[in-house]
């Protein structure tokens, strides 16, 4: 009745789409770093979009299925196998009881997700199943997974004719992959940048550094300077906020970021491209393109629309067979 | 419209968050206003509203832009503009008062001696000054339930440590510049640690886990022998 961790990866945690309503108390939303990937995978399985999944980094965990399970893997691109046989990413697949899932070499991206039909069943903490490692709460005992941990699988409320073989379209998948150019809108402190920094932000190339993690993607590239030395009083930040650190390097905040920060918010990643940021690995390069708020909103809406088409297709298959 | 309405700006932070900026200042009246505006928005949420959070002198309003009938930020801005313009008549709810026992110095407050010396005081003078102020909780941030409180007397204000510790114990009371705070959990941290309290700042087993809310007041008292 469960998944068991045979061998843990470097950082495997139970995540969902995060918690809302508690930022005012300093509790960040948390949740999957690549939330779009989780939404697509859950949709493929006929789950609620926000059902809990296992988020893995590389090297990833080795997991055994304790019961026949319909599941899907996606996010990063990697060599994956079930009982030694490779199977497609971004598609619903069935595992027999006792089957072993191995996630091998990373090909692209930096985080990979295992979603199971019915979702990972752990207790909610403040309305979410995501792991908050700071408070050591939520997810599985508030911590990263270890050898022998058993994760229960929730009951699926969709009928038993599960949408086996359902696949996500290339548009949805491409949106959940690293991309060279990240679209951003200007942030509240953008106008504090010097003319040179403004130019470097849109023309320069930045590389992700080794000290990137779930809190943020640290970048190195042209040093960006401000017109003013004024210290800022701490104000809100959220995943996708690009802060300028005192040494002139930018950091793109991710799911585990704080709720407030005192560094200038020079830009905000269009939420459609947050997935691509979360899938960027240390050493990889990226550039920024400034778009207006309307374009960011249009991208956001297009993704919601694509996802709702996928959802309708899956329901149709579940009702009438594939 | 009130003629003495203080200046404010509503700016986007991406397509799903609006920041109400009331001025880049640490000031009780401005913070009161931020808290009152956040309360007013939560009490009568607009379509698509997700949550809001007050900071020192700003309020962040998070929303779902797909539920705003095509207008996104501009629709949110006009909704919250009305709230901010009528906010001069709001009274934030009365904050709670907390008295917090602290064990100062030694292993509980490894930075006390150095912080006192830096300010030309002995540790007793430093502690006496620290406990003689009633502090205000301005915001919660950094860690779940971490209260940013001020303002510490100029005589004992101490900058952050040059090399942050990899582990600060839960309950540690620290100073950073003119702010003071309490670590809810063991965590890395750069604040000058002067003491420790057993007062539970954040209770993960509660549905209302944060002991503090913005606008609360705090008084520290020496718990025992130093």
Coordinates of C-alpha atoms in Angstrom, one line a residue:
Chain A
X1 CA 0.0 0.0 0.0
X2 CA 2.9 2.3 -0.4
X3 CA 6.1 3.4 -2.0
X4 CA 9.3 2.6 -0.2
X5 CA 12.6 4.4 -0.5
X6 CA 15.3 1.8 -1.3
X7 CA 18.1 4.3 -1.6
X8 CA 17.6 8.1 -1.0
X9 CA 18.8 10.7 -3.4
X10 CA 20.6 14.0 -2.6
X11 CA 17.3 15.7 -1.6
X12 CA 14.0 14.0 -2.0
X13 CA 11.0 15.6 -0.4
X14 CA 7.2 15.3 -0.6
X15 CA 5.8 18.5 -2.2
X16 CA 2.6 19.9 -3.6
X17 CA 1.7 23.4 -4.8
X18 CA 2.5 24.9 -1.4
X19 CA 0.5 26.6 1.3
X20 CA -1.3 29.9 1.2
X21 CA -2.6 32.3 3.9
X22 CA 0.5 32.2 6.2
X23 CA 3.0 34.5 4.6
X24 CA 1.9 37.2 7.1
X25 CA 3.4 34.9 9.8
X26 CA 6.6 34.4 7.9
X27 CA 5.6 30.9 6.5
X28 CA 6.5 30.8 2.9
X29 CA 4.3 28.9 0.4
X30 CA 7.0 26.3 -0.3
X31 CA 5.9 23.5 -2.5
X32 CA 7.4 22.1 -5.7
X33 CA 10.2 24.3 -7.2
X34 CA 8.7 23.4 -10.6
X35 CA 5.0 23.7 -9.9
X36 CA 4.0 23.6 -13.5
X37 CA 5.6 20.1 -13.9
X38 CA 3.6 18.9 -10.9
X39 CA 0.4 20.3 -12.3
X40 CA 0.9 18.6 -15.7
X41 CA 1.9 15.2 -14.1
X42 CA -1.1 15.2 -11.7
X43 CA -3.4 16.2 -14.6
X44 CA -2.1 13.2 -16.7
X45 CA -3.1 10.9 -13.9
X46 CA -6.5 12.3 -13.4
X47 CA -5.4 13.6 -9.9
X48 CA -6.2 17.0 -8.4
X49 CA -3.4 19.3 -9.7
X50 CA -2.3 19.9 -6.1
X51 CA -1.9 16.3 -5.1
X52 CA 1.4 15.6 -3.4
X53 CA 4.4 14.2 -5.3
X54 CA 8.0 13.3 -4.6
X55 CA 10.4 16.0 -5.7
X56 CA 13.9 14.6 -6.5
X57 CA 17.3 16.1 -7.4
X58 CA 20.3 14.3 -8.9
X59 CA 21.3 11.8 -7.9
X60 CA 17.7 10.7 -7.3
X61 CA 16.1 8.1 -5.1
X62 CA 15.5 4.5 -5.9
X63 CA 11.9 3.6 -5.1
X64 CA 10.0 0.3 -4.9
X65 CA 6.2 0.2 -5.5
X66 CA 4.4 -1.8 -2.8
X67 CA 1.3 -2.2 -4.9
X68 CA 0.2 -2.0 -8.5
X69 CA 0.4 1.8 -9.1
X70 CA -0.3 4.1 -12.0
X71 CA 2.3 6.8 -12.0
X72 CA 4.1 9.4 -14.1
X73 CA 7.6 11.0 -14.0
X74 CA 8.5 14.4 -15.4
X75 CA 10.3 17.6 -14.8
X76 CA 13.9 17.2 -15.7
X77 CA 14.9 14.9 -18.6
X78 CA 16.8 11.8 -17.4
X79 CA 17.4 8.1 -18.0
X80 CA 14.6 6.4 -16.2
X81 CA 13.7 2.8 -15.8
X82 CA 11.2 0.5 -14.2
X83 CA 12.5 -3.0 -13.4
X84 CA 15.4 -2.2 -15.7
X85 CA 13.3 -1.2 -18.7
X86 CA 13.1 2.4 -19.9
X87 CA 9.7 4.1 -20.1
X88 CA 8.6 7.5 -21.3
X89 CA 8.6 10.7 -19.2
X90 CA 5.4 12.7 -19.1
X91 CA 3.2 9.7 -19.6
X92 CA 1.0 7.6 -17.3
X93 CA 2.6 4.2 -16.7
X94 CA 1.7 1.2 -14.6
X95 CA 4.0 -0.4 -12.2
X96 CA 3.4 -3.9 -10.8
X97 CA 3.6 -4.5 -7.1
X98 CA 7.3 -4.9 -6.3
X99 CA 8.6 -3.0 -9.3
X100 CA 11.6 -0.8 -8.8
X101 CA 11.9 2.7 -10.2
X102 CA 15.4 4.0 -11.0
X103 CA 16.2 7.5 -12.1
X104 CA 19.6 7.5 -13.6
X105 CA 21.7 10.0 -15.4
X106 CA 20.4 13.6 -15.7
X107 CA 20.1 14.7 -19.4
X108 CA 18.6 18.1 -18.9
X109 CA 17.0 20.0 -16.0
X110 CA 17.7 19.7 -12.3
X111 CA 14.5 18.5 -10.6
X112 CA 12.4 15.4 -11.4
X113 CA 9.0 14.5 -10.0
X114 CA 7.2 11.2 -9.3
X115 CA 3.5 11.6 -9.2
X116 CA 1.2 8.6 -8.4
X117 CA -2.4 8.1 -9.1
X118 CA -4.2 9.1 -5.9
X119 CA -1.3 11.3 -4.7
X120 CA 1.2 10.8 -1.9
X121 CA -0.9 10.6 1.3
X122 CA 0.8 12.4 4.1
X123 CA -0.9 14.6 6.7
X124 CA -1.5 18.3 5.7
X125 CA 0.3 21.0 7.7
X126 CA -1.4 24.4 7.4
X127 CA -3.4 23.3 4.4
X128 CA -0.6 21.7 2.4
X129 CA 1.4 18.5 2.2
X130 CA 4.6 20.2 1.1
X131 CA 7.7 19.8 3.3
X132 CA 8.9 22.9 5.2
X133 CA 12.4 21.9 6.2
X134 CA 12.9 25.1 8.2
X135 CA 9.9 24.4 10.5
X136 CA 10.5 20.6 10.2
X137 CA 6.8 20.3 9.4
X138 CA 4.7 19.1 6.5
X139 CA 5.5 16.4 4.0
X140 CA 7.0 13.3 5.4
X141 CA 8.0 14.1 9.0
X142 CA 9.1 17.5 7.9
X143 CA 12.3 16.2 6.4
X144 CA 14.0 14.8 3.3
X145 CA 13.3 11.1 2.6
X146 CA 15.6 8.3 3.9
X147 CA 16.1 4.6 3.2
X148 CA 13.1 2.7 4.4
X149 CA 10.6 5.5 4.5
X150 CA 7.2 4.3 3.4
X151 CA 4.9 6.8 1.7
X152 CA 1.2 5.9 1.6
X153 CA -0.7 6.4 -1.6
X154 CA -4.1 8.2 -1.5
X155 CA -7.4 6.8 -2.7
X156 CA -8.2 7.9 -6.2
X157 CA -11.7 9.2 -6.7
X158 CA -11.6 8.9 -10.4
X159 CA -13.1 5.6 -11.7
X160 CA -10.8 2.6 -12.2
X161 CA -10.4 3.0 -16.0
X162 CA -7.3 5.0 -15.4
X163 CA -6.0 7.0 -18.4
X164 CA -3.1 4.7 -19.0
X165 CA -0.7 5.8 -21.8
X166 CA -1.9 9.4 -21.6
X167 CA 0.8 11.8 -22.6
X168 CA 1.4 15.5 -22.2
X169 CA 1.7 17.5 -25.4
X170 CA 5.1 19.0 -26.5
X171 CA 3.9 22.6 -25.7
X172 CA 3.4 21.7 -22.1
X173 CA 6.6 19.8 -21.8
X174 CA 8.7 22.5 -23.5
X175 CA 7.4 25.0 -20.9
X176 CA 8.8 22.8 -18.2
X177 CA 12.3 22.6 -19.6
X178 CA 15.3 24.8 -19.2
X179 CA 15.4 27.5 -21.8
X180 CA 18.1 30.0 -22.7
X181 CA 16.0 33.1 -22.4
X182 CA 13.9 33.8 -19.3
X183 CA 11.1 36.4 -19.7
X184 CA 10.8 38.9 -16.9
X185 CA 8.8 42.0 -15.9
X186 CA 10.5 44.9 -14.2
X187 CA 10.4 44.9 -10.4
X188 CA 9.6 47.7 -7.9
X189 CA 13.3 48.7 -7.6
X190 CA 14.2 48.3 -11.3
X191 CA 14.5 52.1 -11.7
X192 CA 17.4 52.1 -9.2
X193 CA 19.6 50.4 -11.8
X194 CA 22.3 52.4 -13.6
X195 CA 21.9 52.7 -17.4
X196 CA 24.7 50.2 -17.8
X197 CA 23.0 47.7 -15.5
X198 CA 19.8 48.1 -17.4
X199 CA 21.6 47.2 -20.6
X200 CA 23.5 44.3 -19.0
X201 CA 20.3 42.9 -17.5
X202 CA 18.8 42.4 -21.0
X203 CA 22.0 41.9 -23.1
X204 CA 24.3 40.1 -20.7
X205 CA 24.6 36.3 -20.1
X206 CA 24.4 34.9 -16.6
X207 CA 25.5 31.5 -15.3
X208 CA 23.9 29.7 -12.4
X209 CA 26.4 29.0 -9.6
X210 CA 27.0 26.0 -7.4
X211 CA 25.4 27.5 -4.3
X212 CA 22.0 27.5 -5.9
X213 CA 19.3 25.5 -4.0
X214 CA 15.5 25.4 -3.4
X215 CA 15.7 28.9 -1.9
X216 CA 17.2 30.5 -5.0
X217 CA 19.2 30.3 -8.2
X218 CA 22.4 32.3 -7.7
X219 CA 23.8 33.9 -10.9
X220 CA 27.1 35.3 -12.0
X221 CA 27.6 37.6 -14.9
X222 CA 28.0 41.3 -15.5
X223 CA 28.1 43.1 -12.1
X224 CA 24.9 45.2 -11.8
X225 CA 25.1 48.5 -10.0
X226 CA 22.5 50.8 -8.5
X227 CA 22.1 54.6 -8.8
X228 CA 21.6 54.8 -5.1
X229 CA 23.1 53.3 -1.9
X230 CA 19.9 53.7 0.0
X231 CA 19.2 50.7 2.2
X232 CA 15.7 49.2 1.7
X233 CA 13.3 48.4 4.5
X234 CA 12.4 44.7 4.1
X235 CA 9.4 44.2 1.8
X236 CA 7.7 41.2 0.1
X237 CA 9.5 38.8 -2.1
X238 CA 8.1 35.7 -3.8
X239 CA 9.3 32.8 -6.0
X240 CA 10.5 34.4 -9.2
X241 CA 11.7 37.7 -7.6
X242 CA 15.1 38.7 -8.9
X243 CA 17.0 40.3 -6.1
X244 CA 20.2 42.2 -6.5
X245 CA 22.8 41.2 -3.8
X246 CA 25.2 43.8 -2.4
X247 CA 28.1 42.3 -4.6
X248 CA 26.1 43.2 -7.8
X249 CA 25.1 39.6 -8.6
X250 CA 21.4 38.7 -9.1
X251 CA 19.6 35.8 -7.4
X252 CA 16.3 34.4 -8.7
X253 CA 14.2 33.3 -5.7
X254 CA 12.6 29.8 -5.7
X255 CA 10.0 27.9 -3.8
X256 CA 11.8 27.9 -0.4
X257 CA 12.6 31.6 -0.4
X258 CA 11.8 33.9 2.6
X259 CA 8.6 35.9 2.6
X260 CA 10.4 39.2 2.8
X261 CA 13.8 40.6 1.9
X262 CA 15.8 43.7 2.0
X263 CA 17.6 43.6 -1.3
X264 CA 16.4 45.5 -4.3
X265 CA 13.8 43.6 -6.4
X266 CA 15.0 44.5 -9.9
X267 CA 12.7 42.1 -11.8
X268 CA 10.2 39.3 -11.5
X269 CA 10.2 36.2 -13.7
X270 CA 7.0 35.7 -15.7
X271 CA 5.3 32.8 -13.8
X272 CA 5.3 30.8 -17.1
X273 CA 9.1 30.7 -17.0
X274 CA 9.5 29.9 -13.3
X275 CA 9.5 26.3 -14.3
X276 CA 12.5 26.8 -16.6
X277 CA 14.4 28.7 -13.9
X278 CA 13.8 25.9 -11.4
X279 CA 15.1 23.4 -14.0
X280 CA 18.4 25.4 -14.6
X281 CA 21.4 23.6 -13.2
X282 CA 24.7 25.1 -11.8
X283 CA 27.0 26.1 -14.7
X284 CA 24.1 26.6 -17.2
X285 CA 23.7 30.0 -18.8
X286 CA 20.7 32.1 -19.2
X287 CA 19.7 35.5 -20.5
X288 CA 16.7 37.8 -19.7
X289 CA 14.2 39.4 -21.9
X290 CA 12.0 42.1 -20.4
X291 CA 8.3 41.9 -21.4
X292 CA 5.4 43.9 -20.2
X293 CA 2.8 42.7 -17.6
X294 CA 0.2 42.0 -20.3
X295 CA 2.5 39.6 -22.1
X296 CA 3.4 37.8 -18.8
X297 CA -0.3 37.5 -18.1
X298 CA -1.0 36.2 -21.6
X299 CA 1.7 33.5 -21.1
X300 CA 0.2 32.6 -17.8
X301 CA -3.3 32.3 -19.3
X302 CA -2.1 30.2 -22.3
X303 CA -0.6 27.7 -19.9
X304 CA -3.8 27.5 -17.9
X305 CA -5.7 26.9 -21.2
X306 CA -3.3 24.2 -22.4
X307 CA -3.5 22.5 -19.1
X308 CA -7.3 22.6 -19.1
X309 CA -7.3 21.0 -22.6
X310 CA -5.1 18.2 -21.3
X311 CA -7.5 17.8 -18.3
X312 CA -10.6 17.6 -20.5
X313 CA -8.8 15.1 -22.8
X314 CA -7.9 12.9 -19.8
X315 CA -11.5 13.0 -18.4
X316 CA -12.8 12.1 -21.8
X317 CA -10.5 9.1 -22.0
X318 CA -11.4 8.0 -18.4
X319 CA -15.1 8.2 -19.2
X320 CA -15.1 6.6 -22.7
X321 CA -11.9 4.5 -22.8
X322 CA -8.9 5.3 -24.8
Chain B
X1 CA -11.0 62.1 0.2
X2 CA -8.8 63.1 3.2
X3 CA -6.4 65.9 2.3
X4 CA -3.7 64.6 4.7
X5 CA -3.7 61.2 3.0
X6 CA -0.1 60.1 3.1
X7 CA 1.6 59.2 -0.2
X8 CA 1.4 55.7 -1.4
X9 CA 2.2 53.7 -4.6
X10 CA 0.8 50.5 -5.9
X11 CA 3.3 48.5 -7.9
X12 CA 3.3 45.1 -9.6
X13 CA 5.6 42.3 -8.5
X14 CA 5.0 40.1 -11.5
X15 CA 1.5 39.4 -12.9
X16 CA 0.2 37.9 -9.7
X17 CA 1.2 40.2 -6.9
X18 CA 0.7 43.9 -6.1
X19 CA 2.8 45.8 -3.6
X20 CA 1.3 48.8 -1.7
X21 CA 4.3 50.9 -0.9
X22 CA 3.7 53.4 2.0
X23 CA 7.3 54.7 2.1
X24 CA 10.7 53.2 2.7
X25 CA 10.7 53.7 6.5
X26 CA 10.5 51.9 9.8
X27 CA 7.8 53.9 11.6
X28 CA 5.0 52.7 13.9
X29 CA 2.3 54.8 12.3
X30 CA 3.2 53.6 8.8
X31 CA 3.4 50.0 10.0
X32 CA 0.0 50.4 11.8
X33 CA -1.4 51.6 8.4
X34 CA 0.1 48.6 6.6
X35 CA -1.5 46.2 9.1
X36 CA -4.8 48.0 8.9
X37 CA -4.9 47.9 5.1
X38 CA -4.0 44.2 5.1
X39 CA -6.8 43.5 7.6
X40 CA -9.3 45.5 5.5
X41 CA -8.4 43.6 2.3
X42 CA -8.7 40.3 4.0
X43 CA -12.1 41.2 5.5
X44 CA -13.6 42.1 2.1
X45 CA -11.5 40.2 -0.5
X46 CA -11.9 40.9 -4.2
X47 CA -12.5 38.2 -6.8
X48 CA -9.2 36.3 -7.3
X49 CA -7.7 37.4 -4.0
X50 CA -5.3 34.8 -2.5
X51 CA -3.6 36.4 0.5
X52 CA -1.9 39.5 1.7
X53 CA 0.9 40.2 4.1
X54 CA 2.0 43.4 5.7
X55 CA 5.7 44.3 5.9
X56 CA 7.3 47.3 7.7
X57 CA 5.9 49.9 5.4
X58 CA 4.2 48.0 2.6
X59 CA 1.6 45.4 2.0
X60 CA 1.9 42.5 -0.5
X61 CA -1.4 41.4 -2.1
X62 CA -1.3 38.1 -3.9
X63 CA -4.0 37.2 -6.5
X64 CA -4.9 34.8 -9.2
X65 CA -4.7 36.9 -12.4
X66 CA -6.9 34.4 -14.3
X67 CA -9.9 35.3 -12.2
X68 CA -9.9 39.0 -13.1
X69 CA -11.8 39.1 -16.4
X70 CA -8.9 40.1 -18.6
X71 CA -7.5 43.1 -16.7
X72 CA -5.0 41.6 -14.3
X73 CA -3.0 44.2 -12.3
X74 CA -5.0 47.2 -13.3
X75 CA -8.1 45.7 -12.0
X76 CA -6.4 44.8 -8.7
X77 CA -4.9 48.3 -8.5
X78 CA -8.2 50.0 -8.7
X79 CA -9.7 47.6 -6.1
X80 CA -7.0 48.2 -3.5
X81 CA -6.6 51.9 -4.3
X82 CA -10.1 52.4 -2.9
X83 CA -9.1 50.5 0.3
X84 CA -5.9 52.4 0.7
X85 CA -7.6 55.8 0.2
X86 CA -10.1 55.0 2.9
X87 CA -7.5 53.6 5.2
X88 CA -6.9 56.8 7.2
X89 CA -10.0 55.9 9.2
X90 CA -9.0 52.3 9.9
X91 CA -7.8 51.3 13.3
X92 CA -5.6 48.2 13.4
X93 CA -6.8 45.7 15.9
X94 CA -5.1 46.1 19.3
X95 CA -1.9 44.0 19.4
X96 CA -1.2 41.5 22.2
X97 CA 1.5 42.2 24.8
X98 CA 4.1 39.5 25.6
X99 CA 6.5 39.3 28.5
X100 CA 9.4 37.1 27.6
X101 CA 11.8 35.6 30.1
X102 CA 15.4 35.5 28.8
X103 CA 18.6 33.9 30.1
X104 CA 21.3 36.3 29.2
X105 CA 24.9 35.7 28.4
X106 CA 27.2 32.6 28.7
X107 CA 26.2 29.7 26.5
X108 CA 22.7 31.2 26.1
X109 CA 24.1 34.5 24.7
X110 CA 27.5 33.9 23.3
X111 CA 27.8 37.4 21.7
X112 CA 26.7 39.4 24.8
X113 CA 30.1 40.2 26.1
X114 CA 31.5 41.3 22.8
X115 CA 28.4 43.4 22.0
X116 CA 28.5 45.1 25.3
X117 CA 32.3 45.8 24.9
X118 CA 31.7 47.1 21.4
X119 CA 29.3 49.7 22.9
X120 CA 31.5 50.6 25.8
X121 CA 29.2 49.0 28.4
X122 CA 29.5 46.2 30.9
X123 CA 27.1 43.3 30.4
X124 CA 24.8 44.4 33.2
X125 CA 24.4 47.9 31.7
X126 CA 23.8 46.3 28.3
X127 CA 21.0 44.0 29.6
X128 CA 19.4 46.8 31.7
X129 CA 19.2 48.9 28.6
X130 CA 17.9 46.0 26.5
X131 CA 15.1 45.2 29.0
X132 CA 14.0 48.8 29.6
X133 CA 12.4 49.2 26.2
X134 CA 8.9 48.0 25.1
X135 CA 9.5 46.6 21.6
X136 CA 7.0 46.5 18.7
X137 CA 6.7 43.5 16.4
X138 CA 6.8 45.1 12.9
X139 CA 6.8 42.0 10.7
X140 CA 7.2 38.3 10.8
X141 CA 9.7 36.9 8.3
X142 CA 13.0 35.2 7.7
X143 CA 11.8 32.0 9.3
X144 CA 8.2 30.9 10.1
X145 CA 7.1 33.1 13.1
X146 CA 10.4 35.1 13.4
X147 CA 9.5 38.5 14.8
X148 CA 11.4 41.5 13.6
X149 CA 11.1 43.9 16.6
X150 CA 12.3 47.4 17.2
X151 CA 13.7 49.7 18.1
X152 CA 16.7 48.8 20.1
X153 CA 18.3 51.7 22.0
X154 CA 21.1 53.4 20.1
X155 CA 23.5 52.7 23.0
X156 CA 23.2 48.9 22.4
X157 CA 22.5 48.7 18.7
X158 CA 25.1 46.3 17.2
X159 CA 25.6 45.3 13.6
X160 CA 25.2 41.7 12.4
X161 CA 28.1 39.3 12.9
X162 CA 30.7 39.4 10.1
X163 CA 30.6 35.6 9.9
X164 CA 27.1 34.1 10.4
X165 CA 26.8 31.0 12.5
X166 CA 25.9 27.8 10.8
X167 CA 23.6 27.0 13.7
X168 CA 21.8 29.3 16.1
X169 CA 19.7 27.5 18.7
X170 CA 15.9 27.8 18.8
X171 CA 14.8 30.5 21.3
X172 CA 18.0 32.6 20.8
X173 CA 17.4 36.3 21.2
X174 CA 19.5 38.4 18.8
X175 CA 20.3 42.0 17.8
X176 CA 20.9 43.2 14.3
X177 CA 21.5 46.9 14.0
X178 CA 18.5 48.5 15.8
X179 CA 16.3 45.4 15.4
X180 CA 15.9 42.5 17.8
X181 CA 14.4 39.1 17.1
X182 CA 13.9 35.6 18.4
X183 CA 14.9 32.5 16.4
X184 CA 11.9 30.1 16.3
X185 CA 14.0 27.1 15.2
X186 CA 17.6 26.0 15.1
X187 CA 18.9 27.7 11.9
X188 CA 21.9 29.4 10.4
X189 CA 22.0 33.1 11.4
X190 CA 24.0 36.2 11.6
X191 CA 22.4 38.1 14.4
X192 CA 24.3 38.9 17.6
X193 CA 23.0 36.4 20.1
X194 CA 22.7 37.9 23.6
X195 CA 20.4 35.4 25.4
X196 CA 17.8 32.6 25.0
X197 CA 14.2 32.2 26.0
X198 CA 12.0 29.1 26.5
X199 CA 9.0 31.1 25.2
X200 CA 7.6 29.1 22.3
X201 CA 7.6 31.5 19.3
X202 CA 6.1 29.1 16.8
X203 CA 4.1 26.0 17.5
X204 CA 3.9 23.7 14.5
X205 CA 1.2 21.6 16.2
X206 CA -1.2 24.5 16.3
X207 CA -3.6 25.7 13.5
X208 CA -2.6 29.3 14.6
X209 CA 1.1 28.6 15.0
X210 CA 2.6 32.0 15.3
X211 CA 2.7 33.4 18.9
X212 CA 3.3 36.9 17.5
X213 CA 1.4 39.0 15.1
X214 CA 2.5 42.3 13.5
X215 CA 1.6 45.1 15.9
X216 CA 2.1 43.1 19.1
X217 CA 4.3 44.5 21.9
X218 CA 7.1 42.7 23.7
X219 CA 9.0 43.3 26.9
X220 CA 12.0 41.1 27.9
X221 CA 12.8 40.2 31.5
X222 CA 15.9 38.6 32.9
X223 CA 14.9 35.0 33.7
X224 CA 17.5 34.0 36.2
X225 CA 21.2 34.4 37.1
X226 CA 23.4 35.5 34.3

